Short mmCIF file of C-alpha atoms and ligand atoms in Angstrom, two decimals:
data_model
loop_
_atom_site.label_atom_id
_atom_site.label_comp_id
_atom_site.label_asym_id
_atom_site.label_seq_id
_atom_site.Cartn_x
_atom_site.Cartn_y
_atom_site.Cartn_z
CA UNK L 898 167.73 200.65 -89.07
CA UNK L 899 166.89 196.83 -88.82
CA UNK L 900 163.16 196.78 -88.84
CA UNK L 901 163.17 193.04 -91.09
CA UNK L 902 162.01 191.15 -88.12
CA UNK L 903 159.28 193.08 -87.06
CA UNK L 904 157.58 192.94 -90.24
CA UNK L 905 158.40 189.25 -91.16
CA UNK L 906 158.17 187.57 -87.63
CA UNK L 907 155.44 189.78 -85.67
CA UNK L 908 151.65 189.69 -86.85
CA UNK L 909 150.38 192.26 -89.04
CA UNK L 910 148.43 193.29 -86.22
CA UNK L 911 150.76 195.76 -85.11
CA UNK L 912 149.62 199.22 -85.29
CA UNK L 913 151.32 202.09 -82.97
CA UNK L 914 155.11 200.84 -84.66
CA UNK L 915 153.40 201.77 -87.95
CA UNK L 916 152.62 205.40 -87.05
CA UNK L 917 156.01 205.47 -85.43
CA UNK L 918 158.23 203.62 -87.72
CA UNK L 919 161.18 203.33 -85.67
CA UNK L 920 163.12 201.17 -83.01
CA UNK L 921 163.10 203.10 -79.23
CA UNK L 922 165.95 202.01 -77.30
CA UNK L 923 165.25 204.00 -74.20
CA UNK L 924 163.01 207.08 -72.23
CA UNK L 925 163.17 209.46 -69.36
CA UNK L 926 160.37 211.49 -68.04
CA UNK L 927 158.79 212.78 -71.70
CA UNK L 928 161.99 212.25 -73.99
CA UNK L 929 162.01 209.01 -76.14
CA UNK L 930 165.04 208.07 -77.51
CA UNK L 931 165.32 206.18 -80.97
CA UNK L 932 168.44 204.02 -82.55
CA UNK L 933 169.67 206.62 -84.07
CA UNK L 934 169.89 209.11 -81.41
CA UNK L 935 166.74 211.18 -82.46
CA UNK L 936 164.89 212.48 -79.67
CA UNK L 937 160.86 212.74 -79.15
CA UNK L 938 158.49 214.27 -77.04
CA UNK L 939 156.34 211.82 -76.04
CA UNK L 940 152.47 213.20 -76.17
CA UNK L 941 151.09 209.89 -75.39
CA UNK L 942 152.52 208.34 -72.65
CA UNK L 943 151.80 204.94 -73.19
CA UNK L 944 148.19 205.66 -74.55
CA UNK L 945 147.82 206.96 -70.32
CA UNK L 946 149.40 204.39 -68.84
CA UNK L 947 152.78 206.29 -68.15
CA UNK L 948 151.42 209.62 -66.60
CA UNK L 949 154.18 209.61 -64.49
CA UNK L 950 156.72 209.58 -67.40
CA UNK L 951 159.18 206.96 -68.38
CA UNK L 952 161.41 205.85 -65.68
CA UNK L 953 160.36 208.11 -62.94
CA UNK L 954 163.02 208.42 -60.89
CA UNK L 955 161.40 208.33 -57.24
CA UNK L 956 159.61 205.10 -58.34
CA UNK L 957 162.66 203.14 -60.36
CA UNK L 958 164.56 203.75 -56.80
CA UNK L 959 161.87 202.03 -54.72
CA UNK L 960 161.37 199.30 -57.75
CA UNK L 961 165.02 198.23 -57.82
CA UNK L 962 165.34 197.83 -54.09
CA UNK L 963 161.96 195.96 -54.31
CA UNK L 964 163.72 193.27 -56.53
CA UNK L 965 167.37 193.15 -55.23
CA UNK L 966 165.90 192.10 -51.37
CA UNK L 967 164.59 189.55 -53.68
CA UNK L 968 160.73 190.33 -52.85
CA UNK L 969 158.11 188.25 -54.24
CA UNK L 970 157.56 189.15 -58.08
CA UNK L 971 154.56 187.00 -58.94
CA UNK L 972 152.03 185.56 -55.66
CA UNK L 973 148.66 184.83 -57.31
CA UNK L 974 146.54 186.54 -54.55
CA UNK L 975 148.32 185.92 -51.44
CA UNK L 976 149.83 188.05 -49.03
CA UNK L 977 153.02 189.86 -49.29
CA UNK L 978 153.90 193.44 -47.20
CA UNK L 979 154.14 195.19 -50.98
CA UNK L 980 150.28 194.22 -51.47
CA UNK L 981 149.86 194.95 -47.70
CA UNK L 982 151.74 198.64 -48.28
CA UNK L 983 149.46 199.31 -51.42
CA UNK L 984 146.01 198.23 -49.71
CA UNK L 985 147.10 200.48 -47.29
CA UNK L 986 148.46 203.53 -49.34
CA UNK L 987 145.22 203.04 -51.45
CA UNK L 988 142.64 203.09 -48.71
CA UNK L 989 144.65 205.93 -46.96
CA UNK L 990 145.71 208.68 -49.49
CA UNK L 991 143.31 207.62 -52.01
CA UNK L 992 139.45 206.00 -50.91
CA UNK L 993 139.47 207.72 -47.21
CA UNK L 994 139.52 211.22 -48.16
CA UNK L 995 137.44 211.21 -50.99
CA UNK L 996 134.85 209.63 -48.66
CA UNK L 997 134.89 206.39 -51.14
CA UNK L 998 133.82 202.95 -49.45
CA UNK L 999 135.11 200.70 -52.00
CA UNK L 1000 135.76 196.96 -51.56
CA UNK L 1001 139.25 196.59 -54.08
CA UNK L 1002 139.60 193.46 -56.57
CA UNK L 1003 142.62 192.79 -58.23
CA UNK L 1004 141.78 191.08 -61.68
CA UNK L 1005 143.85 190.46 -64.32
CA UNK L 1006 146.42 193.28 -64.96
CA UNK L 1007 144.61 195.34 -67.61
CA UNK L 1008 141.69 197.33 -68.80
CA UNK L 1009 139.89 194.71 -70.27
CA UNK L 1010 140.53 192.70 -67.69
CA UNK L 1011 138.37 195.00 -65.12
CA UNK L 1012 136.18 195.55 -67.27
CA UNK L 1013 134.95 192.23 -67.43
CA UNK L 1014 135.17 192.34 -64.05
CA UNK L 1015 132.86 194.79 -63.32
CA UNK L 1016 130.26 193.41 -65.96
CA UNK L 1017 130.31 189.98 -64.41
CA UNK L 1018 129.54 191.19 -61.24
CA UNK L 1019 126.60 193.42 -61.94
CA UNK L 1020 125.32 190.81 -63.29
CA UNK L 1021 125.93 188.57 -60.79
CA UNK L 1022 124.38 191.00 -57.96
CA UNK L 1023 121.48 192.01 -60.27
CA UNK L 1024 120.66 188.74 -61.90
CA UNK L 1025 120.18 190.87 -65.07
CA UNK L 1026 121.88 190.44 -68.04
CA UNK L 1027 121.30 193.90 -70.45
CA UNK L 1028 124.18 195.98 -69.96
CA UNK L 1029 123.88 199.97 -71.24
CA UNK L 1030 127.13 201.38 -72.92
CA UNK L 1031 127.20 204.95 -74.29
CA UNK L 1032 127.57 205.65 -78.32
CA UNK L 1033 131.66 205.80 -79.07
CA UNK L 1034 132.35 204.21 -75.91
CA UNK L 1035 135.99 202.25 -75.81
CA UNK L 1036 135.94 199.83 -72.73
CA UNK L 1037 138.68 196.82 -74.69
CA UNK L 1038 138.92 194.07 -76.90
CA UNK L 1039 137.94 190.93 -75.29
CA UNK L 1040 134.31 189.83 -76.05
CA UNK L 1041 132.52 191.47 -72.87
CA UNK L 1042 134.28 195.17 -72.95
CA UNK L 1043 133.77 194.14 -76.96
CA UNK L 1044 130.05 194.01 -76.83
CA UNK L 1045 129.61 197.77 -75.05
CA UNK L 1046 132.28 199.24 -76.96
CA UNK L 1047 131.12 201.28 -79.99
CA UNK L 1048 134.02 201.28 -82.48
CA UNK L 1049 131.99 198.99 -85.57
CA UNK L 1050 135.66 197.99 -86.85
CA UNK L 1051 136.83 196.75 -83.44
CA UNK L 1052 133.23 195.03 -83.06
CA UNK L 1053 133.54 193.27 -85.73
CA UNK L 1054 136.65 191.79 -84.91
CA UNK L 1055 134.96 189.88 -82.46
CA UNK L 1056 133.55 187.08 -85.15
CA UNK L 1057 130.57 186.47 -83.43
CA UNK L 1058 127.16 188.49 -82.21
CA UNK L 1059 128.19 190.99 -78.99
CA UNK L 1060 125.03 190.78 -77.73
CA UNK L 1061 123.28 191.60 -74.01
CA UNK L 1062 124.52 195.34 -74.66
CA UNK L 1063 122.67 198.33 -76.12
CA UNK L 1064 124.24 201.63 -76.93
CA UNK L 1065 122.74 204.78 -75.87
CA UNK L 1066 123.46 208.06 -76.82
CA UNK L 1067 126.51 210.17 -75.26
CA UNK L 1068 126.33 213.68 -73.55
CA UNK L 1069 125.96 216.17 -76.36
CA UNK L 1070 125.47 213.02 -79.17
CA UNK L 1071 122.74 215.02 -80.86
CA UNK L 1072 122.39 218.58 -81.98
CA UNK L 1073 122.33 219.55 -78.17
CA UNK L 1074 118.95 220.50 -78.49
CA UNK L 1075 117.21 216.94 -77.40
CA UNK L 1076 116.88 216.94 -74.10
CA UNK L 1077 119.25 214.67 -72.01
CA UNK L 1078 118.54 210.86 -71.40
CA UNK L 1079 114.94 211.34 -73.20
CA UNK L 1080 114.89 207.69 -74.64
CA UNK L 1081 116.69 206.16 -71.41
CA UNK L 1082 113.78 207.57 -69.26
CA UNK L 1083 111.14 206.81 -71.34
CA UNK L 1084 111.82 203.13 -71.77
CA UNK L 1085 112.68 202.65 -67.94
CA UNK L 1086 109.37 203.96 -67.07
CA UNK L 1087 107.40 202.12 -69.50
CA UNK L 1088 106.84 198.43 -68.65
CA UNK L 1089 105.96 197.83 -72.37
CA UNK L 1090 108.76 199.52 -74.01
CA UNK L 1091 110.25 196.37 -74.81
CA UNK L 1092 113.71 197.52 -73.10
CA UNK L 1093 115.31 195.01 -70.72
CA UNK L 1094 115.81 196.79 -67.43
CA UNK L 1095 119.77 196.71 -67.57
CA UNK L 1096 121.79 195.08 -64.59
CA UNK L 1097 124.62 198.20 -65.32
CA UNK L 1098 125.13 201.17 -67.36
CA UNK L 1099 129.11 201.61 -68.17
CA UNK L 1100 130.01 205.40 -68.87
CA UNK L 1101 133.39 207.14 -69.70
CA UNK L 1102 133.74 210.37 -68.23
CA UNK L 1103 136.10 211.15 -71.12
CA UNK L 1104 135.75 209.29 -74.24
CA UNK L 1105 139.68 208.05 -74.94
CA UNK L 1106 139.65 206.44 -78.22
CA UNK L 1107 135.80 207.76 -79.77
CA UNK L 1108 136.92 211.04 -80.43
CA UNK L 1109 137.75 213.13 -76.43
CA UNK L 1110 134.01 213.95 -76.15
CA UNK L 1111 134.31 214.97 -72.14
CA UNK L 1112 130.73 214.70 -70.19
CA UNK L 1113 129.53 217.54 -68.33
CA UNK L 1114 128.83 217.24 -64.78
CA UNK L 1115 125.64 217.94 -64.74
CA UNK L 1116 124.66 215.82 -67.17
CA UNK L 1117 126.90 212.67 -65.32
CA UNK L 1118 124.90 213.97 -62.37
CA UNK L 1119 121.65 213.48 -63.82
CA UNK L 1120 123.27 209.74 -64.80
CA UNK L 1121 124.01 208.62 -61.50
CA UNK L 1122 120.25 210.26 -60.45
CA UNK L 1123 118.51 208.08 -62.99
CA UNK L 1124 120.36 204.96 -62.28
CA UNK L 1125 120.09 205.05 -58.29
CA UNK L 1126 116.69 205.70 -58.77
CA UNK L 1127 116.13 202.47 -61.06
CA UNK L 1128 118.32 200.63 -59.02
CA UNK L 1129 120.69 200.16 -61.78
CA UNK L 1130 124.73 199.90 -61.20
CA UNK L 1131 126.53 202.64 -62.31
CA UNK L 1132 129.90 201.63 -63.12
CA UNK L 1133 132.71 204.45 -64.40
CA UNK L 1134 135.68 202.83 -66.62
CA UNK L 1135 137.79 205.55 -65.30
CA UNK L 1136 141.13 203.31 -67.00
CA UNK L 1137 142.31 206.12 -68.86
CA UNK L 1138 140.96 208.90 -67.56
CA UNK L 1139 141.24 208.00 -63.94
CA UNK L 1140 145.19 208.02 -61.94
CA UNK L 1141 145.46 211.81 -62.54
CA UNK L 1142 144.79 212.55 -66.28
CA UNK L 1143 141.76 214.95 -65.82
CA UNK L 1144 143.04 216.67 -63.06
CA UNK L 1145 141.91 214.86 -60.14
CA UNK L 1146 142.48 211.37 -58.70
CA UNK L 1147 139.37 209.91 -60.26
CA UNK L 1148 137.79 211.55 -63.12
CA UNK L 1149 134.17 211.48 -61.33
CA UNK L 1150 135.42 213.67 -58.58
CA UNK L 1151 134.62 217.28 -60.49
CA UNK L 1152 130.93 215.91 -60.61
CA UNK L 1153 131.19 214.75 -57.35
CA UNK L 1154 129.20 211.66 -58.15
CA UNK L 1155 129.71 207.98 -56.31
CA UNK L 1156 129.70 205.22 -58.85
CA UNK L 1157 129.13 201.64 -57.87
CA UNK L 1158 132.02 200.16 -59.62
CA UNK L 1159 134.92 201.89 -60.81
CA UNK L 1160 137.41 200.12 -63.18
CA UNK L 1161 141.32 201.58 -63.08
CA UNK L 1162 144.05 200.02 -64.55
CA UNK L 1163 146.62 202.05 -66.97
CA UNK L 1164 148.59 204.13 -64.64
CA UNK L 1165 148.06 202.80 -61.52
CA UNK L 1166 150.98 200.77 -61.44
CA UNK L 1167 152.67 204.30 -61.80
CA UNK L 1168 155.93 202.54 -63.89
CA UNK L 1169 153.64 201.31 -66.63
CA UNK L 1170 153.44 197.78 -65.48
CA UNK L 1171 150.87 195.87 -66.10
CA UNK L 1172 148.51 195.95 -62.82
CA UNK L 1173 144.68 196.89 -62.29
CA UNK L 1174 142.07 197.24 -59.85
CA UNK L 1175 138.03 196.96 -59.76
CA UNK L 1176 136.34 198.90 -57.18
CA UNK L 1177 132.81 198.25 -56.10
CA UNK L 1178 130.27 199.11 -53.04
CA UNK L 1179 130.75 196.62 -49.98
CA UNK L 1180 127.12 195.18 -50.38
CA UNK L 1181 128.19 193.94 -53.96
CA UNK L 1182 131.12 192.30 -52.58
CA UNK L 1183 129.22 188.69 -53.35
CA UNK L 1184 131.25 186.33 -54.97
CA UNK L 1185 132.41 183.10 -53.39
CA UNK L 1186 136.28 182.48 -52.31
CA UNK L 1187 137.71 182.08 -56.23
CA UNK L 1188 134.74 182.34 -57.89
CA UNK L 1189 136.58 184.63 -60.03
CA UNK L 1190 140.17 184.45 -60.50
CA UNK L 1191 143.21 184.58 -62.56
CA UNK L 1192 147.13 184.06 -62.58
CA UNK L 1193 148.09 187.59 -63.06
CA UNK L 1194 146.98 189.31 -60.47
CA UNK L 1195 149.50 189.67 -57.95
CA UNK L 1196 152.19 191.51 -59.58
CA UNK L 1197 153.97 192.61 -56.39
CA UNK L 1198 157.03 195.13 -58.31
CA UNK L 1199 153.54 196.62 -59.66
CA UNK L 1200 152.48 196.92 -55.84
CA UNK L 1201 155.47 198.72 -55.11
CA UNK L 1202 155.74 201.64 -57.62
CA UNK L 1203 152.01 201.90 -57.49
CA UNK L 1204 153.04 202.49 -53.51
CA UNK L 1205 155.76 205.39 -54.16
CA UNK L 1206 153.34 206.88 -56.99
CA UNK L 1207 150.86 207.38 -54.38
CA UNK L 1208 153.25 208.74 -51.55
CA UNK L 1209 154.93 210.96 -53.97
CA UNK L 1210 152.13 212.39 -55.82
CA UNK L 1211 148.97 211.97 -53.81
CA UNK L 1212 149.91 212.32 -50.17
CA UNK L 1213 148.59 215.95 -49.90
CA UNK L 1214 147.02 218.25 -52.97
CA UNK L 1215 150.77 219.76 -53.58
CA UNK L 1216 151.01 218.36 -56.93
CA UNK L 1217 147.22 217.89 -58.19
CA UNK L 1218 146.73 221.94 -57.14
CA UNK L 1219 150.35 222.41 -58.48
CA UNK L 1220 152.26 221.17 -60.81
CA UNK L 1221 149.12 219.39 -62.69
CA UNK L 1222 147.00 221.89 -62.77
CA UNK L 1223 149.82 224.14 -64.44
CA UNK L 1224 150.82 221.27 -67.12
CA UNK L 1225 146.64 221.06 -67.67
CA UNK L 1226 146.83 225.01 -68.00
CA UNK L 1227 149.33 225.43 -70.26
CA UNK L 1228 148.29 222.74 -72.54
CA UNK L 1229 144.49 224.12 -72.81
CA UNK L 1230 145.80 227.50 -73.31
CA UNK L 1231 148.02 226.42 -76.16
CA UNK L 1232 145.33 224.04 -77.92
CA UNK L 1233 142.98 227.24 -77.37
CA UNK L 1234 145.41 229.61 -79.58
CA UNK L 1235 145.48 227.40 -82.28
CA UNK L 1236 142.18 226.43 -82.39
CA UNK L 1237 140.86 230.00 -82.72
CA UNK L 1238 143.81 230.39 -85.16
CA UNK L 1239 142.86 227.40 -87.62
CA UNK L 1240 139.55 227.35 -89.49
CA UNK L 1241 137.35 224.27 -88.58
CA UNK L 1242 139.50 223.28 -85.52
CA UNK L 1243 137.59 223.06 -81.55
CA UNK L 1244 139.72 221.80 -78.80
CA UNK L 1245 137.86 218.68 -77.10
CA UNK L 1246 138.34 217.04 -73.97
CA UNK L 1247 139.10 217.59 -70.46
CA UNK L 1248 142.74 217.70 -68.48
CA UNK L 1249 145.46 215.74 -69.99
CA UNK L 1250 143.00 213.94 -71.98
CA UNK L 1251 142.52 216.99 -74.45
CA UNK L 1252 142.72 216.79 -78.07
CA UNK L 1253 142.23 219.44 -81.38
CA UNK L 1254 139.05 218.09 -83.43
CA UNK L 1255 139.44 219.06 -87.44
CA UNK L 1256 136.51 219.14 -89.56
CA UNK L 1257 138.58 217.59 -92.18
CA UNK L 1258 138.89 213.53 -90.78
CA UNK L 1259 142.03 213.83 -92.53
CA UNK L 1260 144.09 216.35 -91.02
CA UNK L 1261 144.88 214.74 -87.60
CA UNK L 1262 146.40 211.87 -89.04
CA UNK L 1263 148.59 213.95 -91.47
CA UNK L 1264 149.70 216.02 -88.10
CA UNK L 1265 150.10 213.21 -86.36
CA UNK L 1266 152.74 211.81 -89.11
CA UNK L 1267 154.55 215.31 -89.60
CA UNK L 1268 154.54 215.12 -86.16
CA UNK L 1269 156.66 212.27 -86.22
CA UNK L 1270 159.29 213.50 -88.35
CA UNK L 1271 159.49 216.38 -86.46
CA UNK L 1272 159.87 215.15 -83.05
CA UNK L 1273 156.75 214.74 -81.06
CA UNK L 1274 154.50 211.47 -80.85
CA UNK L 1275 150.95 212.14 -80.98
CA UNK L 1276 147.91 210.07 -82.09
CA UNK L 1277 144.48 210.46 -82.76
CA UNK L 1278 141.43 209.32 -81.26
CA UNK L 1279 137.75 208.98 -82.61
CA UNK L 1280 135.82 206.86 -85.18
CA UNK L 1281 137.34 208.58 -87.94
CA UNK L 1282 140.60 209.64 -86.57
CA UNK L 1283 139.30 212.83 -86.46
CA UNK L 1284 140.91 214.26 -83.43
CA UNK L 1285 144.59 214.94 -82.37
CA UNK L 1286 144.92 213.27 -79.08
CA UNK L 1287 147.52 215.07 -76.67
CA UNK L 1288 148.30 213.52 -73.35
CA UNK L 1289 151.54 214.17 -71.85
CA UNK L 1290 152.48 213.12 -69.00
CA UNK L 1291 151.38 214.72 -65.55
CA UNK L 1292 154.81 215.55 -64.86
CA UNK L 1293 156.19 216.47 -67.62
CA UNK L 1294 158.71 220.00 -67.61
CA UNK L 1295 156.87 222.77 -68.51
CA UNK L 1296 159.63 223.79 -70.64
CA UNK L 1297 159.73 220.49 -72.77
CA UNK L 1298 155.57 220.81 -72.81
CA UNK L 1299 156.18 223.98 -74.04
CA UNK L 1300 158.91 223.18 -76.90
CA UNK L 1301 156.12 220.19 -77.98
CA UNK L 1302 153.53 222.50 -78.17
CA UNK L 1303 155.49 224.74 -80.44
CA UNK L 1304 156.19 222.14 -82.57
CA UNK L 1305 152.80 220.83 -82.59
CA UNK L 1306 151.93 224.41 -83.80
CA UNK L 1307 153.95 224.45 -87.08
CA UNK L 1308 152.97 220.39 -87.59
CA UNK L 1309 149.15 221.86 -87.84
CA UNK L 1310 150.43 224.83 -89.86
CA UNK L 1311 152.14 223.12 -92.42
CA UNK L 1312 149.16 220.63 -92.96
CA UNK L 1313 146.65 223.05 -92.76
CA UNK L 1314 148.45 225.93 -94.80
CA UNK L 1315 147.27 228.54 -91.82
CA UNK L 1316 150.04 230.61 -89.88
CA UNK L 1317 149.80 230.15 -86.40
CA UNK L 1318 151.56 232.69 -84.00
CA UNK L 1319 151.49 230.38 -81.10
CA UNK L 1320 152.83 232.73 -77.67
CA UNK L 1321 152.86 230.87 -74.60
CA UNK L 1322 153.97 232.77 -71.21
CA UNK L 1323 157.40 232.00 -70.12
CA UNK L 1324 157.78 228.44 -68.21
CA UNK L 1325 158.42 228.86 -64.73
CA UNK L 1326 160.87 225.83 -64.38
CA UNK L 1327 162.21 227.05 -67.93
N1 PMP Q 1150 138.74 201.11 -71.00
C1 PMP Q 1150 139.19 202.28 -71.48
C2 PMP Q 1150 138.43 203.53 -71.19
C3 PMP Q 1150 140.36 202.32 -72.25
O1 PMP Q 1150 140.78 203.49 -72.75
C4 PMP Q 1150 141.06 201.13 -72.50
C5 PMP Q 1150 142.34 201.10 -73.31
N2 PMP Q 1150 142.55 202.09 -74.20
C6 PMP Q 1150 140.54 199.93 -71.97
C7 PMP Q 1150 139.39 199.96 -71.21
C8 PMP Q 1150 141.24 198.61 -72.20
O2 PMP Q 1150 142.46 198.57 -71.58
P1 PMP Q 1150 143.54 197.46 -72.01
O3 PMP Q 1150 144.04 197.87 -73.37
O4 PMP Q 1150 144.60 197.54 -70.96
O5 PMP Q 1150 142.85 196.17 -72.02
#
C-alpha cells in the first residue's frame, strides 16, 4: 500500500489516517472500502457529518442532475432557485412545525465557522463581551470556538491567551450531589461577585468530543430558565448532535426548550459537503448589509442535497418514529449488554451519539485499534480518550448495525479479557 506521500508531503498534523492506517478508495451507505478490497463498517460517519451514509442514493441522484443542468456551484450570497428550494424546505419541514422563528445565516461552511458566528453576534446585540462555555465543551479550533472549548491540549494550540470566556461546570460535573447551577446563580445575583454578566452562554446538549456526557432535560430546562431570566443568550451548538443524531431534528427538542441561537453545520448538507447554518431570534437579526461575510457560503450542490435530505427524511415523522428510532434502539440495547457484561464499563450518551465509558482511559483506544483490524471504525471521545464513541449512521441496515455490533463485542472482549454473550433480536430488514 503506497502510504510514502502522506507521511512525507502532508503535515504531521494528521490524525484520523493514523488510527486508520489505510488508503479508502470508495463508500456506500455504512461500508468503507479500502485498496485492498477490505471492507469496514463505518461507526463514525464522518465524525456526524455523514448521518445519511456515504453516497446516499436519493441525494447523489438529485446532486448529479444539479451539476449536469450546469447550476450554479459557488454564488457568494446571491440568489439561485437551489438556495431558494432550501430556504424553503428549511422553513417548511423543519422551523414551521417545531414552532421555531429563526432568522437563517449562512456563514462559512463549517462548525467553527457558526460558531463564531453566533459569538459575534451576541456580542454584538448585548454589547457584552464574557461568554459562558460548559467544562469539556468542544465548539472548534479557530480562536473564538477555541476560547469556550475545554480540551487544555487543543487550547493551547491556540499560542496566545483565549480570553473573554469562563467555563462552568456541566450537568452531572460533580458528585451529583451539588445542586445544579449553584455558582452560576450565585454570581448573577450578586453585583459584587466580581463575575462579568455574560453576553451568551454556549451549551452542548451532548458533549461530542469531552467524553458523550448527554444533559438531562430538566436540568437544560432550568438553563434556558436562568438565562431568559438574566437576559442572557442562550445559544445551543447543536453541530453534531443536531440533523438527526439524537433522535430528533434538533437535539433541544426532547427538552422542549427555545434557544436564541442555534449553530448546525455537519450533516446538514446531507452528502457531507461542506455547508452550515446559524439560527437566531428575529429581534437579533442586527447586523448591517455585509457586516459579516465570507466567500464560502453559497455552496449551491450543498443546497441541493441538503434539499432531498429534508424531503426524504423529514417530510413527515415516518423515519424519525421509524427507522431511527429502531437503529437508536438497537444500538442502546447492544451497548447495554455489554456494559452490564464488562466490569467498569457505563454506556454514555444519548441517540446515535452514544458511546461505552471504561474506567481504564486505556481500553477505548485499544478497542478502537482492534477494531480496526477487525473491520469496524470507531473512535473515542473525551479528555482522556476514555470513551468508545459509536455513531453510525441514521440509516444504516439494521443487519450491518447488527454484524458491527457483534464485532464490537469480541473487540471489547479480547481487550478486556471478559466473555461477552452479546444476543441481539433478529433484524427486521435482515
Ligand atoms: N461544535 C461541535 C459541537 C463539534 O462537534 C464540532 C466538530 N467536531 C465543531 C463545533 C467544529 O466543527 P468543524 O470541525 O466543522 O469546524
Amino acid at each position: 500500500m503506497d502510504t510514502e506521500i502522506f507521511e512525507t508531503t502532508e503535515s504531521q498534523v494528521r490524525s484520523y489516517c493514523r488510527s486508520w492506517p489505510t488508503v479508502f478508495t470508495g463508500a456506500s451507505g455504512s461500508i468503507m472500502t479500502d485498496e485492498q478490497g477490505k471492507e469496514y463498517i463505518d461507526f463514525f460517519a464522518g465524525a456526524g457529518a455523514l448521518n445519511y451514509g456515504h453516497n446516499n442514493p436519493k441525494l447523489r441522484s438529485e446532486l448529479i442532475d444539479y451539476l449536469t443542468s450546469d447550476g450554479l456551484v459557488h454564488s457568494l450570497d446571491m440568489m439561485t432557485p437551489a438556495k431558494r428550494e432550501f430556504l424553503q424546505t428549511f422553513k417548511e419541514l423543519i422551523l414551521e412545525p417545531r414552532n421555531l422563528d429563526y432568522k437563517i445565516l449562512f456563514p462559512g461552511p463549517t462548525g467553527t465557522n457558526t460558531v463564531e458566528t453566533a459569538l459575534k453576534l451576541a456580542r454584538k446585540v448585548t454589547g457584552r463581551q464574557h461568554i459562558l462555555s460548559f467544562t469539556n465543551a468542544f465548539h472548534g479550533m479557530t480562536l473564538g470556538s477555541l476560547s469556550v472549548t475545554g480540551n487544555s491540549m487543543k487550547r493551547q494550540g491556540a499560542g496566545m491567551p483565549l480570553t473573554n470566556s469562563s467555563k462552568i461546570p456541566y450537568d452531572d460535573y460533580f458528585d451529583g450531589e451539588t445542586p445544579d447551577f449553584l455558582w452560576l446563580e450565585r454570581v448573577l445575583e450578586d453585583s459584587g461577585s466580581g463575575v462579568d454578566k455574560p453576553a451568551a452562554i454556549i451549551v452542548e446538549t451532548v458533549q461530542g468530543e469531552g467524553g458523550l456526557s448527554a444533559a438531562r432535560a430538566e436540568w437544560l430546562q432550568e438553563l434556558r430558565r436562568l438565562t431568559s431570566h438574566h437576559d442572557i443568550l442562550l445559544i445551543v451548538d447543536d453541530v453534531q448532535a443536531g440533523c438527526g443524531r439524537t433522535g430528533t431534528f434538533f437535539s433541544f427538542e426532547e427538552a422542549g426548550i427555545t434557544p436564541d441561537i442555534v449553530c448546525v453545520s455537519k450533516s446538514i448538507s446531507g452528502y457531507g459537503m461542506p455547508m452550515a447554518l446559524t439560527l437566531f431570534k428575529p429581534e437579533l437579526d442586527v447586523w448591517t448589509p455585509g457586516e459579516h461575510n465570507g466567500t464560502f457560503r453559497g455552496n449551491n450542490p450543498a443546497f441541493v442535497t441538503a434539499t432531498a435530505a429534508l424531503r426524504h427524511y423529514w417530510s413527515n415523522d415516518d423515519f424519525e418514529k421509524g427507522h431511527l428510532a429502531q437503529v437508536i434502539d438497537t444500538l442502546q440495547d447492544a451497548l447495554m449488554k455489554i456494559a452490564v457484561e464488562v466490569e467498569g464499563t457505563t454506556v454514555k450518551g444519548r441517540g446515535l451519539l452514544t458511546g461505552l465509558y471504561f474506567e481504564d482511559p486505556e481500553i477505548a483506544s485499544k478497542v478502537a485499534a482492534v477494531g480496526f483490524e477487525n473491520g469496524i471504525l470507531v473512535e473515542t471521545s473525551g479528555p482522556q480518550d476514555e470513551v468508545l464513541k459509536l455513531m453510525p449512521a441514521m440509516t444504516i441496515e439494521l443487519d450491518v448495525l447488527q454484524r458491527g455490533l457483534h464485532i464490537l463485542a469480541e473487540c471489547v472482549s479480547e481487550v478486556t479479557k471478559q466473555d461477552i454473550s452479546l444476543v441481539l433480536p433478529e433484524p427486521a430488514n435482515a
